[in-house]
Amino acid sequence: MNMFVHELKAYRKSMLIWTLSLIGIMILFLSLFPGMSKDIDEFTKVLEGYPEGVRKALGIELESIGTLLGFYSYIFMYITLCGAIQAMILGTSIVSKEVREKTADFLLTKPVTRTQIMTSKLMAAVVSLAVTNVLYLIAANLMAVQMKTEDYSGKLFFMISLTLLFIQLIFLAIGIIVSVVFPKIKAVLSVSLGTVFAFFVIGMLVAAGDDGAKRYLSPFKYFDPKLIIESSKYEASYLAAAIGIIIVSIAVSYAVYRKKDVHAV
């Protein structure tokens, strides 16, 4: 428990910065909605000039961009990008920071198992992401109520917003396995940005073409806001894929970490 609290305190500052950043981006974008919705005809004509593939890659749906949920779906793609970076940095730092700060040997001499160490770190990271999402959800709902120009489904708004947590958990799990397999990572930010942007670009390329099974290649495409709005549910196959990635990544991370030699230098 002391290790969990220590890790939680260590993540406190970055969690606050990322939370405020996500909320700030959301407020900035949503504040543009009332003005855009008033001139939606002209705005749509401009968007029609873009090739269909480009519109799909950018997450723009001409039929719904003038509604709050449609506009939010568009800007949410960039919010999830930032959220994924936060989660990836958290995951990649879990083991590598001990090696980087040369405290791994000291930590492993304590009367705790490696499983307990990993569990404490993982729980602290998950709680940090959960707090970020709770605060974001509260701020997003308050902002949506202020910016709406017509009634919208609060349930669908919540379902779309909740996918931020799902995507963050996926990248947290990916970051953890990277941290365990390559514990001597010195440039955590570079690795995290490279990985997240790679998946993001893949997602854009997949969206620009015929999605199909290629959507499995990018976690960013597992939860399509357009389909959530149309069906009021998540796609079971992609939800299962997300859960599978999280479980397998964490299970492998535990297995490797328990057996792997961890050096402080």
PDB file of C-alpha atoms in Angstrom:
ATOM      1  CA  MET A   1       0.000   0.000   0.000  1.00  0.00           C
ATOM      2  CA  ASN A   2       2.877   2.391   0.802  1.00  0.00           C
ATOM      3  CA  MET A   3       4.380   1.670  -2.618  1.00  0.00           C
ATOM      4  CA  PHE A   4       1.019   2.342  -4.275  1.00  0.00           C
ATOM      5  CA  VAL A   5       0.654   5.685  -2.464  1.00  0.00           C
ATOM      6  CA  HIS A   6       4.246   6.600  -3.319  1.00  0.00           C
ATOM      7  CA  GLU A   7       3.663   5.872  -7.013  1.00  0.00           C
ATOM      8  CA  LEU A   8       0.365   7.760  -6.982  1.00  0.00           C
ATOM      9  CA  LYS A   9       2.082  10.812  -5.529  1.00  0.00           C
ATOM     10  CA  ALA A  10       4.814  10.516  -8.145  1.00  0.00           C
ATOM     11  CA  TYR A  11       2.204  10.639 -10.921  1.00  0.00           C
ATOM     12  CA  ARG A  12       0.232  13.463  -9.304  1.00  0.00           C
ATOM     13  CA  LYS A  13       1.891  16.387 -11.061  1.00  0.00           C
ATOM     14  CA  SER A  14       1.853  14.874 -14.538  1.00  0.00           C
ATOM     15  CA  MET A  15      -1.740  13.711 -14.025  1.00  0.00           C
ATOM     16  CA  LEU A  16      -2.812  17.255 -13.177  1.00  0.00           C
ATOM     17  CA  ILE A  17      -0.995  18.711 -16.179  1.00  0.00           C
ATOM     18  CA  TRP A  18      -2.466  16.179 -18.591  1.00  0.00           C
ATOM     19  CA  THR A  19      -5.962  16.518 -17.135  1.00  0.00           C
ATOM     20  CA  LEU A  20      -5.920  20.287 -17.476  1.00  0.00           C
ATOM     21  CA  SER A  21      -4.500  19.956 -20.994  1.00  0.00           C
ATOM     22  CA  LEU A  22      -7.246  17.578 -22.113  1.00  0.00           C
ATOM     23  CA  ILE A  23      -9.923  19.782 -20.578  1.00  0.00           C
ATOM     24  CA  GLY A  24      -8.349  22.864 -22.145  1.00  0.00           C
ATOM     25  CA  ILE A  25      -8.333  21.301 -25.617  1.00  0.00           C
ATOM     26  CA  MET A  26     -11.950  20.213 -25.208  1.00  0.00           C
ATOM     27  CA  ILE A  27     -13.057  23.665 -24.051  1.00  0.00           C
ATOM     28  CA  LEU A  28     -11.188  25.350 -26.901  1.00  0.00           C
ATOM     29  CA  PHE A  29     -12.781  23.173 -29.567  1.00  0.00           C
ATOM     30  CA  LEU A  30     -16.303  23.077 -28.139  1.00  0.00           C
ATOM     31  CA  SER A  31     -16.308  26.854 -27.742  1.00  0.00           C
ATOM     32  CA  LEU A  32     -16.122  27.044 -31.538  1.00  0.00           C
ATOM     33  CA  PHE A  33     -19.281  24.983 -32.028  1.00  0.00           C
ATOM     34  CA  PRO A  34     -21.997  27.675 -31.561  1.00  0.00           C
ATOM     35  CA  GLY A  35     -20.393  29.966 -34.110  1.00  0.00           C
ATOM     36  CA  MET A  36     -19.749  27.143 -36.547  1.00  0.00           C
ATOM     37  CA  SER A  37     -23.295  25.785 -36.259  1.00  0.00           C
ATOM     38  CA  LYS A  38     -24.738  29.194 -37.228  1.00  0.00           C
ATOM     39  CA  ASP A  39     -22.839  29.125 -40.521  1.00  0.00           C
ATOM     40  CA  ILE A  40     -23.066  25.368 -41.034  1.00  0.00           C
ATOM     41  CA  ASP A  41     -24.125  25.664 -44.707  1.00  0.00           C
ATOM     42  CA  GLU A  42     -21.038  27.659 -45.655  1.00  0.00           C
ATOM     43  CA  PHE A  43     -18.855  25.458 -43.471  1.00  0.00           C
ATOM     44  CA  THR A  44     -20.203  22.317 -45.125  1.00  0.00           C
ATOM     45  CA  LYS A  45     -19.573  23.728 -48.593  1.00  0.00           C
ATOM     46  CA  VAL A  46     -15.931  24.299 -47.676  1.00  0.00           C
ATOM     47  CA  LEU A  47     -15.623  20.749 -46.358  1.00  0.00           C
ATOM     48  CA  GLU A  48     -17.213  19.338 -49.501  1.00  0.00           C
ATOM     49  CA  GLY A  49     -14.187  20.642 -51.381  1.00  0.00           C
ATOM     50  CA  TYR A  50     -11.977  18.123 -49.588  1.00  0.00           C
ATOM     51  CA  PRO A  51     -11.624  14.645 -51.112  1.00  0.00           C
ATOM     52  CA  GLU A  52     -13.758  12.018 -49.371  1.00  0.00           C
ATOM     53  CA  GLY A  53     -10.656  10.086 -48.297  1.00  0.00           C
ATOM     54  CA  VAL A  54      -9.243  13.153 -46.569  1.00  0.00           C
ATOM     55  CA  ARG A  55     -12.536  13.808 -44.775  1.00  0.00           C
ATOM     56  CA  LYS A  56     -12.646  10.225 -43.542  1.00  0.00           C
ATOM     57  CA  ALA A  57      -9.036  10.368 -42.379  1.00  0.00           C
ATOM     58  CA  LEU A  58      -9.798  13.534 -40.404  1.00  0.00           C
ATOM     59  CA  GLY A  59     -12.978  12.051 -38.944  1.00  0.00           C
ATOM     60  CA  ILE A  60     -15.281  14.574 -40.630  1.00  0.00           C
ATOM     61  CA  GLU A  61     -18.874  13.496 -41.304  1.00  0.00           C
ATOM     62  CA  LEU A  62     -20.738  16.088 -43.376  1.00  0.00           C
ATOM     63  CA  GLU A  63     -24.137  14.720 -42.327  1.00  0.00           C
ATOM     64  CA  SER A  64     -23.546  15.270 -38.605  1.00  0.00           C
ATOM     65  CA  ILE A  65     -20.805  17.894 -38.276  1.00  0.00           C
ATOM     66  CA  GLY A  66     -23.476  20.534 -37.600  1.00  0.00           C
ATOM     67  CA  THR A  67     -24.771  18.697 -34.516  1.00  0.00           C
ATOM     68  CA  LEU A  68     -23.102  18.764 -31.120  1.00  0.00           C
ATOM     69  CA  LEU A  69     -22.456  15.015 -31.109  1.00  0.00           C
ATOM     70  CA  GLY A  70     -21.155  15.094 -34.674  1.00  0.00           C
ATOM     71  CA  PHE A  71     -18.806  17.986 -33.974  1.00  0.00           C
ATOM     72  CA  TYR A  72     -17.680  16.417 -30.705  1.00  0.00           C
ATOM     73  CA  SER A  73     -16.939  13.155 -32.523  1.00  0.00           C
ATOM     74  CA  TYR A  74     -14.636  15.067 -34.859  1.00  0.00           C
ATOM     75  CA  ILE A  75     -12.665  16.893 -32.166  1.00  0.00           C
ATOM     76  CA  PHE A  76     -12.621  13.843 -29.902  1.00  0.00           C
ATOM     77  CA  MET A  77     -10.143  12.142 -32.229  1.00  0.00           C
ATOM     78  CA  TYR A  78      -7.500  14.677 -31.207  1.00  0.00           C
ATOM     79  CA  ILE A  79      -8.435  14.473 -27.539  1.00  0.00           C
ATOM     80  CA  THR A  80      -7.888  10.713 -27.607  1.00  0.00           C
ATOM     81  CA  LEU A  81      -4.528  11.299 -29.295  1.00  0.00           C
ATOM     82  CA  CYS A  82      -3.385  13.417 -26.360  1.00  0.00           C
ATOM     83  CA  GLY A  83      -4.877  10.965 -23.882  1.00  0.00           C
ATOM     84  CA  ALA A  84      -3.052   8.068 -25.531  1.00  0.00           C
ATOM     85  CA  ILE A  85       0.247   9.935 -25.191  1.00  0.00           C
ATOM     86  CA  GLN A  86      -0.411  10.425 -21.474  1.00  0.00           C
ATOM     87  CA  ALA A  87      -1.135   6.720 -21.001  1.00  0.00           C
ATOM     88  CA  MET A  88       1.800   5.569 -23.103  1.00  0.00           C
ATOM     89  CA  ILE A  89       4.220   7.741 -21.128  1.00  0.00           C
ATOM     90  CA  LEU A  90       2.804   6.341 -17.883  1.00  0.00           C
ATOM     91  CA  GLY A  91       3.164   2.757 -19.051  1.00  0.00           C
ATOM     92  CA  THR A  92       6.615   3.171 -20.521  1.00  0.00           C
ATOM     93  CA  SER A  93       7.862   4.816 -17.312  1.00  0.00           C
ATOM     94  CA  ILE A  94       6.669   2.061 -14.962  1.00  0.00           C
ATOM     95  CA  VAL A  95       9.880   0.024 -15.048  1.00  0.00           C
ATOM     96  CA  SER A  96      12.250   2.193 -17.060  1.00  0.00           C
ATOM     97  CA  LYS A  97      12.181   5.054 -14.552  1.00  0.00           C
ATOM     98  CA  GLU A  98      13.686   2.784 -11.876  1.00  0.00           C
ATOM     99  CA  VAL A  99      16.532   1.875 -14.214  1.00  0.00           C
ATOM    100  CA  ARG A 100      16.921   5.463 -15.380  1.00  0.00           C
ATOM    101  CA  GLU A 101      17.020   6.828 -11.821  1.00  0.00           C
ATOM    102  CA  LYS A 102      19.218   3.905 -10.658  1.00  0.00           C
ATOM    103  CA  THR A 103      16.790   2.824  -7.935  1.00  0.00           C
ATOM    104  CA  ALA A 104      15.901  -0.622  -9.329  1.00  0.00           C
ATOM    105  CA  ASP A 105      18.413  -2.539  -7.208  1.00  0.00           C
ATOM    106  CA  PHE A 106      17.313  -0.744  -4.050  1.00  0.00           C
ATOM    107  CA  LEU A 107      13.645  -1.397  -4.774  1.00  0.00           C
ATOM    108  CA  LEU A 108      14.164  -5.104  -5.399  1.00  0.00           C
ATOM    109  CA  THR A 109      16.019  -5.594  -2.104  1.00  0.00           C
ATOM    110  CA  LYS A 110      12.863  -4.673  -0.183  1.00  0.00           C
ATOM    111  CA  PRO A 111      10.745  -7.496   1.343  1.00  0.00           C
ATOM    112  CA  VAL A 112       8.229  -7.425  -1.498  1.00  0.00           C
ATOM    113  CA  THR A 113       7.817  -9.609  -4.540  1.00  0.00           C
ATOM    114  CA  ARG A 114       8.169  -8.387  -8.087  1.00  0.00           C
ATOM    115  CA  THR A 115       4.483  -9.113  -8.552  1.00  0.00           C
ATOM    116  CA  GLN A 116       3.644  -6.746  -5.699  1.00  0.00           C
ATOM    117  CA  ILE A 117       5.918  -4.087  -7.165  1.00  0.00           C
ATOM    118  CA  MET A 118       4.322  -4.344 -10.603  1.00  0.00           C
ATOM    119  CA  THR A 119       0.806  -4.445  -9.152  1.00  0.00           C
ATOM    120  CA  SER A 120       1.377  -1.310  -7.066  1.00  0.00           C
ATOM    121  CA  LYS A 121       2.752   0.563 -10.060  1.00  0.00           C
ATOM    122  CA  LEU A 122      -0.035  -0.643 -12.324  1.00  0.00           C
ATOM    123  CA  MET A 123      -2.770   0.270  -9.828  1.00  0.00           C
ATOM    124  CA  ALA A 124      -1.310   3.747  -9.370  1.00  0.00           C
ATOM    125  CA  ALA A 125      -1.223   4.290 -13.142  1.00  0.00           C
ATOM    126  CA  VAL A 126      -4.809   3.069 -13.585  1.00  0.00           C
ATOM    127  CA  VAL A 127      -6.065   5.276 -10.752  1.00  0.00           C
ATOM    128  CA  SER A 128      -4.283   8.261 -12.297  1.00  0.00           C
ATOM    129  CA  LEU A 129      -5.999   7.656 -15.628  1.00  0.00           C
ATOM    130  CA  ALA A 130      -9.341   7.093 -13.899  1.00  0.00           C
ATOM    131  CA  VAL A 131      -9.066  10.432 -12.070  1.00  0.00           C
ATOM    132  CA  THR A 132      -8.165  12.150 -15.337  1.00  0.00           C
ATOM    133  CA  ASN A 133     -11.229  10.679 -17.029  1.00  0.00           C
ATOM    134  CA  VAL A 134     -13.627  11.524 -14.194  1.00  0.00           C
ATOM    135  CA  LEU A 135     -12.518  15.156 -14.196  1.00  0.00           C
ATOM    136  CA  TYR A 136     -12.608  15.282 -17.982  1.00  0.00           C
ATOM    137  CA  LEU A 137     -16.116  13.797 -18.120  1.00  0.00           C
ATOM    138  CA  ILE A 138     -17.414  16.341 -15.621  1.00  0.00           C
ATOM    139  CA  ALA A 139     -15.844  19.256 -17.493  1.00  0.00           C
ATOM    140  CA  ALA A 140     -16.955  17.968 -20.914  1.00  0.00           C
ATOM    141  CA  ASN A 141     -20.569  17.530 -19.838  1.00  0.00           C
ATOM    142  CA  LEU A 142     -20.688  20.981 -18.280  1.00  0.00           C
ATOM    143  CA  MET A 143     -19.180  22.511 -21.412  1.00  0.00           C
ATOM    144  CA  ALA A 144     -21.544  20.625 -23.721  1.00  0.00           C
ATOM    145  CA  VAL A 145     -24.575  21.894 -21.813  1.00  0.00           C
ATOM    146  CA  GLN A 146     -23.308  25.459 -22.200  1.00  0.00           C
ATOM    147  CA  MET A 147     -22.444  25.173 -25.898  1.00  0.00           C
ATOM    148  CA  LYS A 148     -25.406  23.149 -27.191  1.00  0.00           C
ATOM    149  CA  THR A 149     -27.664  24.756 -29.787  1.00  0.00           C
ATOM    150  CA  GLU A 150     -30.272  21.990 -29.606  1.00  0.00           C
ATOM    151  CA  ASP A 151     -31.029  18.928 -27.509  1.00  0.00           C
ATOM    152  CA  TYR A 152     -28.585  16.031 -27.713  1.00  0.00           C
ATOM    153  CA  SER A 153     -28.287  12.587 -26.144  1.00  0.00           C
ATOM    154  CA  GLY A 154     -26.367  12.757 -22.876  1.00  0.00           C
ATOM    155  CA  LYS A 155     -26.014   8.980 -22.976  1.00  0.00           C
ATOM    156  CA  LEU A 156     -24.287   9.008 -26.364  1.00  0.00           C
ATOM    157  CA  PHE A 157     -22.088  11.913 -25.295  1.00  0.00           C
ATOM    158  CA  PHE A 158     -21.033   9.889 -22.263  1.00  0.00           C
ATOM    159  CA  MET A 159     -20.421   6.740 -24.322  1.00  0.00           C
ATOM    160  CA  ILE A 160     -18.181   8.603 -26.744  1.00  0.00           C
ATOM    161  CA  SER A 161     -16.277  10.314 -23.920  1.00  0.00           C
ATOM    162  CA  LEU A 162     -15.796   7.028 -22.057  1.00  0.00           C
ATOM    163  CA  THR A 163     -13.837   5.585 -24.965  1.00  0.00           C
ATOM    164  CA  LEU A 164     -10.995   7.903 -23.946  1.00  0.00           C
ATOM    165  CA  LEU A 165     -10.429   5.661 -20.911  1.00  0.00           C
ATOM    166  CA  PHE A 166     -10.586   2.503 -23.030  1.00  0.00           C
ATOM    167  CA  ILE A 167      -7.967   3.810 -25.460  1.00  0.00           C
ATOM    168  CA  GLN A 168      -5.776   5.008 -22.605  1.00  0.00           C
ATOM    169  CA  LEU A 169      -5.869   1.577 -20.957  1.00  0.00           C
ATOM    170  CA  ILE A 170      -4.785  -0.017 -24.243  1.00  0.00           C
ATOM    171  CA  PHE A 171      -1.789   2.296 -24.563  1.00  0.00           C
ATOM    172  CA  LEU A 172      -0.979   1.949 -20.875  1.00  0.00           C
ATOM    173  CA  ALA A 173      -0.768  -1.826 -21.375  1.00  0.00           C
ATOM    174  CA  ILE A 174       1.352  -1.411 -24.509  1.00  0.00           C
ATOM    175  CA  GLY A 175       3.631   1.006 -22.653  1.00  0.00           C
ATOM    176  CA  ILE A 176       4.047  -1.421 -19.760  1.00  0.00           C
ATOM    177  CA  ILE A 177       5.158  -4.293 -21.964  1.00  0.00           C
ATOM    178  CA  VAL A 178       7.594  -1.978 -23.770  1.00  0.00           C
ATOM    179  CA  SER A 179       8.927  -0.845 -20.386  1.00  0.00           C
ATOM    180  CA  VAL A 180       9.442  -4.430 -19.221  1.00  0.00           C
ATOM    181  CA  VAL A 181      11.009  -5.752 -22.413  1.00  0.00           C
ATOM    182  CA  PHE A 182      13.231  -2.691 -22.885  1.00  0.00           C
ATOM    183  CA  PRO A 183      13.834  -1.428 -19.306  1.00  0.00           C
ATOM    184  CA  LYS A 184      16.822   0.727 -20.234  1.00  0.00           C
ATOM    185  CA  ILE A 185      14.771   3.211 -22.243  1.00  0.00           C
ATOM    186  CA  LYS A 186      16.210   6.676 -21.670  1.00  0.00           C
ATOM    187  CA  ALA A 187      14.021   8.704 -24.019  1.00  0.00           C
ATOM    188  CA  VAL A 188      10.570   7.747 -22.719  1.00  0.00           C
ATOM    189  CA  LEU A 189       8.900  10.713 -24.418  1.00  0.00           C
ATOM    190  CA  SER A 190      10.384   9.900 -27.828  1.00  0.00           C
ATOM    191  CA  VAL A 191       9.373   6.244 -27.634  1.00  0.00           C
ATOM    192  CA  SER A 192       5.875   7.133 -26.435  1.00  0.00           C
ATOM    193  CA  LEU A 193       5.290   9.801 -29.071  1.00  0.00           C
ATOM    194  CA  GLY A 194       6.666   7.584 -31.827  1.00  0.00           C
ATOM    195  CA  THR A 195       4.451   4.649 -30.869  1.00  0.00           C
ATOM    196  CA  VAL A 196       1.266   6.667 -30.417  1.00  0.00           C
ATOM    197  CA  PHE A 197       1.697   8.706 -33.597  1.00  0.00           C
ATOM    198  CA  ALA A 198       2.465   5.543 -35.565  1.00  0.00           C
ATOM    199  CA  PHE A 199      -0.854   3.997 -34.501  1.00  0.00           C
ATOM    200  CA  PHE A 200      -2.627   7.316 -35.097  1.00  0.00           C
ATOM    201  CA  VAL A 201      -1.313   7.604 -38.659  1.00  0.00           C
ATOM    202  CA  ILE A 202      -2.215   3.971 -39.313  1.00  0.00           C
ATOM    203  CA  GLY A 203      -5.713   4.772 -38.069  1.00  0.00           C
ATOM    204  CA  MET A 204      -5.989   7.719 -40.444  1.00  0.00           C
ATOM    205  CA  LEU A 205      -4.821   5.619 -43.385  1.00  0.00           C
ATOM    206  CA  VAL A 206      -7.284   2.884 -42.495  1.00  0.00           C
ATOM    207  CA  ALA A 207     -10.128   5.402 -42.192  1.00  0.00           C
ATOM    208  CA  ALA A 208      -9.252   6.927 -45.573  1.00  0.00           C
ATOM    209  CA  GLY A 209      -9.813   3.585 -47.284  1.00  0.00           C
ATOM    210  CA  ASP A 210     -12.183   0.705 -46.787  1.00  0.00           C
ATOM    211  CA  ASP A 211     -11.957   0.075 -43.046  1.00  0.00           C
ATOM    212  CA  GLY A 212     -12.848  -3.594 -42.796  1.00  0.00           C
ATOM    213  CA  ALA A 213     -10.565  -5.779 -40.710  1.00  0.00           C
ATOM    214  CA  LYS A 214      -7.765  -3.216 -41.060  1.00  0.00           C
ATOM    215  CA  ARG A 215      -9.334  -1.291 -38.176  1.00  0.00           C
ATOM    216  CA  TYR A 216      -7.798  -3.867 -35.845  1.00  0.00           C
ATOM    217  CA  LEU A 217      -4.382  -2.418 -36.702  1.00  0.00           C
ATOM    218  CA  SER A 218      -5.037   0.801 -34.755  1.00  0.00           C
ATOM    219  CA  PRO A 219      -6.632   1.126 -31.291  1.00  0.00           C
ATOM    220  CA  PHE A 220      -7.796   4.593 -32.335  1.00  0.00           C
ATOM    221  CA  LYS A 221     -10.332   2.938 -34.651  1.00  0.00           C
ATOM    222  CA  TYR A 222     -11.760   0.432 -32.185  1.00  0.00           C
ATOM    223  CA  PHE A 223     -14.450   2.872 -31.032  1.00  0.00           C
ATOM    224  CA  ASP A 224     -16.004   4.724 -33.949  1.00  0.00           C
ATOM    225  CA  PRO A 225     -18.124   7.670 -32.666  1.00  0.00           C
ATOM    226  CA  LYS A 226     -20.262   7.557 -35.804  1.00  0.00           C
ATOM    227  CA  LEU A 227     -21.240   3.941 -35.188  1.00  0.00           C
ATOM    228  CA  ILE A 228     -21.768   4.623 -31.480  1.00  0.00           C
ATOM    229  CA  ILE A 229     -24.222   7.408 -32.373  1.00  0.00           C
ATOM    230  CA  GLU A 230     -26.036   5.210 -34.885  1.00  0.00           C
ATOM    231  CA  SER A 231     -26.318   2.059 -32.747  1.00  0.00           C
ATOM    232  CA  SER A 232     -26.012   3.378 -29.170  1.00  0.00           C
ATOM    233  CA  LYS A 233     -23.522   0.622 -28.382  1.00  0.00           C
ATOM    234  CA  TYR A 234     -19.895  -0.367 -28.773  1.00  0.00           C
ATOM    235  CA  GLU A 235     -18.878  -2.894 -31.402  1.00  0.00           C
ATOM    236  CA  ALA A 236     -18.451  -6.179 -29.551  1.00  0.00           C
ATOM    237  CA  SER A 237     -15.579  -7.481 -31.702  1.00  0.00           C
ATOM    238  CA  TYR A 238     -13.449  -4.368 -31.242  1.00  0.00           C
ATOM    239  CA  LEU A 239     -14.284  -4.117 -27.552  1.00  0.00           C
ATOM    240  CA  ALA A 240     -13.141  -7.732 -27.203  1.00  0.00           C
ATOM    241  CA  ALA A 241      -9.963  -6.908 -29.125  1.00  0.00           C
ATOM    242  CA  ALA A 242      -9.247  -3.994 -26.777  1.00  0.00           C
ATOM    243  CA  ILE A 243      -9.766  -6.159 -23.695  1.00  0.00           C
ATOM    244  CA  GLY A 244      -7.599  -8.868 -25.241  1.00  0.00           C
ATOM    245  CA  ILE A 245      -4.714  -6.478 -25.898  1.00  0.00           C
ATOM    246  CA  ILE A 246      -4.880  -5.166 -22.331  1.00  0.00           C
ATOM    247  CA  ILE A 247      -5.026  -8.605 -20.695  1.00  0.00           C
ATOM    248  CA  VAL A 248      -2.345 -10.210 -22.874  1.00  0.00           C
ATOM    249  CA  SER A 249       0.032  -7.241 -22.598  1.00  0.00           C
ATOM    250  CA  ILE A 250      -0.253  -7.059 -18.820  1.00  0.00           C
ATOM    251  CA  ALA A 251      -0.004 -10.849 -18.399  1.00  0.00           C
ATOM    252  CA  VAL A 252       3.129 -11.001 -20.550  1.00  0.00           C
ATOM    253  CA  SER A 253       4.567  -8.008 -18.686  1.00  0.00           C
ATOM    254  CA  TYR A 254       4.122  -9.755 -15.331  1.00  0.00           C
ATOM    255  CA  ALA A 255       5.659 -12.977 -16.677  1.00  0.00           C
ATOM    256  CA  VAL A 256       8.690 -11.210 -18.144  1.00  0.00           C
ATOM    257  CA  TYR A 257       9.210  -8.897 -15.165  1.00  0.00           C
ATOM    258  CA  ARG A 258       9.196 -11.773 -12.658  1.00  0.00           C
ATOM    259  CA  LYS A 259      12.009 -13.567 -14.505  1.00  0.00           C
ATOM    260  CA  LYS A 260      13.984 -10.771 -16.137  1.00  0.00           C
ATOM    261  CA  ASP A 261      17.215  -9.460 -14.606  1.00  0.00           C
ATOM    262  CA  VAL A 262      16.687  -5.810 -13.699  1.00  0.00           C
ATOM    263  CA  HIS A 263      19.844  -3.725 -13.508  1.00  0.00           C
ATOM    264  CA  ALA A 264      20.125  -0.294 -11.981  1.00  0.00           C
ATOM    265  CA  VAL A 265      22.758   0.787 -14.446  1.00  0.00           C
TER     266      VAL A 265
END
